[in-house]
Short mmCIF file of C-alpha atoms in Angstrom, two decimals:
data_model
loop_
_atom_site.label_atom_id
_atom_site.label_comp_id
_atom_site.label_asym_id
_atom_site.label_seq_id
_atom_site.Cartn_x
_atom_site.Cartn_y
_atom_site.Cartn_z
CA MET J 1 0.00 0.00 0.00
CA ARG J 2 1.17 3.51 -0.78
CA ASN J 3 2.48 5.79 1.94
CA LEU J 4 1.67 9.42 1.24
CA LEU J 5 2.21 12.51 3.37
CA GLY J 6 4.13 10.37 5.81
CA VAL J 7 1.01 8.30 6.62
CA PRO J 8 1.44 4.51 6.33
CA ASN J 9 -1.19 2.75 4.18
CA THR J 10 -2.56 6.18 3.38
CA LEU J 11 -5.76 5.34 1.51
CA ASN J 12 -6.70 2.55 3.90
CA VAL J 13 -6.39 5.06 6.74
CA PHE J 14 -8.12 8.03 5.12
CA SER J 15 -10.90 5.98 3.49
CA ALA J 16 -12.10 4.97 6.96
CA TYR J 17 -13.10 8.52 7.88
CA PRO J 18 -16.16 8.79 5.59
CA LEU J 19 -17.62 6.21 7.99
CA LEU J 20 -17.26 8.85 10.69
CA LEU J 21 -18.88 11.54 8.55
CA ALA J 22 -21.84 9.28 7.77
CA GLY J 23 -22.07 7.68 11.20
CA VAL J 24 -21.99 10.69 13.52
CA PRO J 25 -25.14 12.36 12.09
CA GLY J 26 -26.98 9.05 12.32
CA LEU J 27 -25.81 8.53 15.88
CA VAL J 28 -26.88 12.04 16.91
CA LEU J 29 -30.29 11.72 15.26
CA CYS J 30 -30.83 8.34 16.93
CA LEU J 31 -30.24 10.00 20.29
CA CYS J 32 -32.80 12.68 19.39
CA GLY J 33 -35.50 10.01 19.20
CA SER J 34 -38.41 9.40 16.86
CA GLY J 35 -38.86 13.14 16.27
CA CYS J 36 -35.76 13.11 14.04
CA PHE J 37 -35.74 9.58 12.65
CA GLY J 38 -38.55 7.23 11.63
CA ILE J 39 -38.06 4.79 14.51
CA SER J 40 -41.16 3.61 16.36
CA LEU J 41 -39.93 0.77 18.59
CA ARG J 42 -37.60 0.94 21.60
CA TRP J 43 -35.38 -2.01 20.68
CA GLU J 44 -35.29 -0.87 17.09
CA ALA J 45 -33.79 2.40 18.35
CA LEU J 46 -31.12 0.40 20.19
CA GLY J 47 -30.31 -1.50 17.00
CA TRP J 48 -29.88 1.68 15.00
CA PHE J 49 -27.77 3.23 17.76
CA LEU J 50 -25.43 0.22 17.71
CA PHE J 51 -25.28 0.29 13.92
CA TYR J 52 -24.13 3.90 13.82
CA ALA J 53 -21.89 3.46 16.85
CA GLY J 54 -20.21 0.60 15.00
CA ASN J 55 -19.61 2.84 11.99
CA VAL J 56 -18.07 5.58 14.12
CA ALA J 57 -15.91 3.06 15.97
CA ALA J 58 -14.85 1.52 12.64
CA ALA J 59 -13.53 4.87 11.44
CA PHE J 60 -11.14 5.09 14.37
CA GLY J 61 -10.47 1.37 14.74
CA SER J 62 -9.63 0.80 11.08
CA ALA J 63 -7.40 3.87 10.92
CA TYR J 64 -5.65 2.75 14.11
CA TYR J 65 -5.01 -0.70 12.64
CA HIS J 66 -3.77 0.46 9.24
CA LEU J 67 -1.35 2.98 10.71
CA LYS J 68 0.59 0.02 12.09
CA PRO J 69 -0.96 -3.31 11.05
CA ASP J 70 -0.36 -6.21 13.43
CA ASP J 71 -2.33 -9.01 15.08
CA ASP J 72 -2.89 -7.04 18.28
CA ARG J 73 -4.60 -4.19 16.43
CA LEU J 74 -6.56 -6.30 13.95
CA ILE J 75 -9.55 -6.72 16.24
CA TRP J 76 -10.16 -2.95 16.18
CA ASP J 77 -10.48 -3.10 12.40
CA ARG J 78 -12.92 -6.02 12.37
CA LEU J 79 -15.01 -5.78 15.53
CA PRO J 80 -16.84 -2.49 14.82
CA MET J 81 -18.02 -3.57 11.37
CA MET J 82 -19.20 -6.89 12.74
CA LEU J 83 -21.21 -4.91 15.28
CA SER J 84 -22.75 -2.78 12.53
CA ALA J 85 -23.63 -5.75 10.31
CA SER J 86 -25.16 -7.72 13.19
CA SER J 87 -27.17 -4.68 14.28
CA LEU J 88 -28.44 -4.14 10.75
CA LEU J 89 -29.66 -7.73 10.49
CA SER J 90 -31.34 -7.51 13.90
CA ILE J 91 -33.05 -4.24 12.92
CA LEU J 92 -34.62 -5.97 9.93
CA VAL J 93 -35.86 -8.81 12.14
CA ILE J 94 -37.40 -6.27 14.54
CA GLU J 95 -38.97 -4.30 11.71
CA ARG J 96 -40.27 -7.11 9.54
CA VAL J 97 -40.83 -10.05 11.89
CA ASP J 98 -41.13 -9.28 15.59
CA GLU J 99 -39.49 -7.00 18.13
CA ARG J 100 -38.79 -9.79 20.61
CA ALA J 101 -37.27 -12.02 17.92
CA GLY J 102 -35.12 -9.12 16.76
CA LEU J 103 -33.86 -8.44 20.26
CA SER J 104 -32.99 -12.12 20.69
CA CYS J 105 -31.17 -12.01 17.35
CA LEU J 106 -29.22 -8.93 18.42
CA LEU J 107 -28.16 -10.35 21.78
CA SER J 108 -27.22 -13.70 20.23
CA LEU J 109 -25.13 -12.10 17.49
CA LEU J 110 -23.36 -9.79 19.95
CA SER J 111 -22.50 -12.80 22.10
CA LEU J 112 -21.20 -14.72 19.08
CA ILE J 113 -19.08 -11.74 18.05
CA LEU J 114 -17.34 -11.82 21.42
CA VAL J 115 -16.88 -15.59 21.17
CA SER J 116 -15.50 -15.32 17.62
CA SER J 117 -13.04 -12.64 18.73
CA ALA J 118 -11.88 -14.86 21.59
CA CYS J 119 -11.52 -17.87 19.27
CA GLU J 120 -9.45 -15.85 16.81
CA ARG J 121 -7.32 -14.34 19.54
CA VAL J 122 -6.73 -17.41 21.71
CA LEU J 123 -7.12 -20.34 19.32
CA ASP J 124 -6.23 -18.65 16.03
CA ASP J 125 -9.52 -20.03 14.69
CA MET J 126 -11.39 -17.72 12.31
CA ARG J 127 -14.21 -20.05 11.28
CA LEU J 128 -16.87 -18.45 13.48
CA TRP J 129 -15.76 -14.99 12.39
CA VAL J 130 -16.14 -16.03 8.71
CA VAL J 131 -19.64 -17.39 9.38
CA LEU J 132 -20.71 -14.22 11.18
CA ASN J 133 -19.56 -12.14 8.22
CA PHE J 134 -21.32 -14.42 5.74
CA VAL J 135 -24.71 -14.67 7.49
CA PRO J 136 -25.81 -11.02 7.00
CA CYS J 137 -24.86 -11.21 3.31
CA VAL J 138 -27.49 -13.92 2.85
CA ALA J 139 -30.02 -13.12 5.57
CA ILE J 140 -30.49 -9.41 4.85
CA PRO J 141 -31.40 -9.78 1.12
CA ALA J 142 -33.57 -12.80 1.93
CA MET J 143 -35.57 -10.89 4.54
CA LEU J 144 -36.10 -7.97 2.19
CA PHE J 145 -37.80 -10.27 -0.31
CA LEU J 146 -39.62 -12.57 2.12
CA PHE J 147 -41.16 -10.16 4.64
CA PRO J 148 -43.28 -7.02 4.05
CA PRO J 149 -41.90 -3.69 5.27
CA LYS J 150 -43.30 -1.95 8.32
CA TYR J 151 -42.29 1.47 6.97
CA THR J 152 -42.47 3.47 3.75
CA HIS J 153 -39.37 4.15 1.60
CA SER J 154 -38.33 0.50 1.83
CA ARG J 155 -36.62 0.74 -1.58
CA PHE J 156 -33.71 2.37 0.23
CA TRP J 157 -33.10 -0.96 1.96
CA PHE J 158 -32.45 -2.60 -1.41
CA LEU J 159 -30.05 0.16 -2.45
CA ALA J 160 -28.19 -0.01 0.87
CA THR J 161 -28.02 -3.80 0.65
CA GLY J 162 -26.52 -3.58 -2.83
CA PHE J 163 -23.72 -1.35 -1.57
CA TYR J 164 -23.26 -3.59 1.48
CA LEU J 165 -22.77 -6.66 -0.71
CA LEU J 166 -20.45 -4.68 -2.99
CA ALA J 167 -18.40 -3.66 0.05
CA ARG J 168 -18.06 -7.26 1.16
CA PHE J 169 -17.00 -8.35 -2.32
CA GLU J 170 -14.37 -5.60 -2.50
CA GLY J 171 -13.04 -6.61 0.90
CA LEU J 172 -12.71 -10.25 -0.15
CA ALA J 173 -11.14 -9.33 -3.49
CA ASP J 174 -8.86 -6.73 -1.92
CA ARG J 175 -5.64 -7.54 -3.78
CA LYS J 176 -7.38 -8.40 -7.04
CA VAL J 177 -9.20 -5.07 -7.08
CA TYR J 178 -5.93 -3.31 -6.26
CA SER J 179 -4.16 -4.90 -9.22
CA VAL J 180 -7.06 -4.34 -11.64
CA ASN J 181 -7.05 -0.58 -11.06
CA ARG J 182 -3.24 -0.55 -11.40
CA TYR J 183 -2.56 -0.18 -7.70
CA PHE J 184 -4.39 3.11 -7.29
CA ILE J 185 -6.82 2.07 -4.54
CA SER J 186 -7.25 -1.23 -2.73
CA GLY J 187 -10.43 -3.24 -2.40
CA HIS J 188 -10.30 -2.65 1.35
CA SER J 189 -10.31 1.12 0.87
CA LEU J 190 -13.28 0.82 -1.49
CA GLU J 191 -14.96 -1.38 1.11
CA HIS J 192 -14.71 1.48 3.61
CA LEU J 193 -16.23 3.91 1.11
CA CYS J 194 -19.11 1.57 0.25
CA PHE J 195 -19.91 1.04 3.92
CA ALA J 196 -20.04 4.83 4.30
CA VAL J 197 -22.49 5.01 1.38
CA VAL J 198 -24.65 2.39 3.13
CA SER J 199 -24.86 4.65 6.18
CA LEU J 200 -25.72 7.69 4.07
CA ILE J 201 -28.50 5.83 2.26
CA LEU J 202 -29.97 4.64 5.55
CA ASN J 203 -29.72 8.17 6.98
CA VAL J 204 -31.89 9.40 4.11
CA MET J 205 -34.34 6.51 4.53
CA LEU J 206 -34.76 7.09 8.25
CA SER J 207 -35.26 10.82 7.72
CA PHE J 208 -38.19 10.40 5.33
CA ARG J 209 -39.95 7.15 6.19
CA ASN J 210 -43.21 6.71 8.10
CA VAL J 211 -45.02 3.72 9.56
CA LYS J 212 -46.75 1.79 6.78
CA ILE J 213 -48.01 -1.26 8.69
CA VAL J 214 -48.85 -1.08 12.39
CA ARG J 215 -47.49 -4.27 13.90
CA ASP J 216 -47.65 -5.44 17.51
CA SER J 217 -44.24 -5.77 19.16
#
């Protein structure tokens, strides 16, 4: 990776900060309550808060890791985005299935994230981490097609999901993407930017949507 302006892995570091720019407004508006964002359920609000908190943490954690990549810092690059992805999946369960089921999903995924981090750290076993990254890629699109939306402006979910899947692909094909564009920008840097776009799209959705179907929690 290129080092510019004396900053190691420059684009990997700087590309993380759009996550901060997209995440902070979402985090602030979540704290303002339903008057600012179209959020009607208590646990749904928690899910959105954790999603945006994960994005903000990812901006700092990823930059911290890429300034001096090593095994000790790697968790700060991965953990926040796992938090965001798990929160996003749980939000969809709350919105489209049931609030109690969504809360159970959120707590279960958060527990598994901690277990996967411990397995990677202590046992050098990344299998659970790989599964936890794969599940939202399948479950989120499936839920969008299988369950009716509670709110208006649900088309934004499809757009955000498209960028989310693109981000995951770019992360997996990091070196290939880097070579294809003649070593200008890595797939990992593009992954950061796509995740930031996901947050921006969801910011817009939450700002304009209203309850479409009243559903018991």
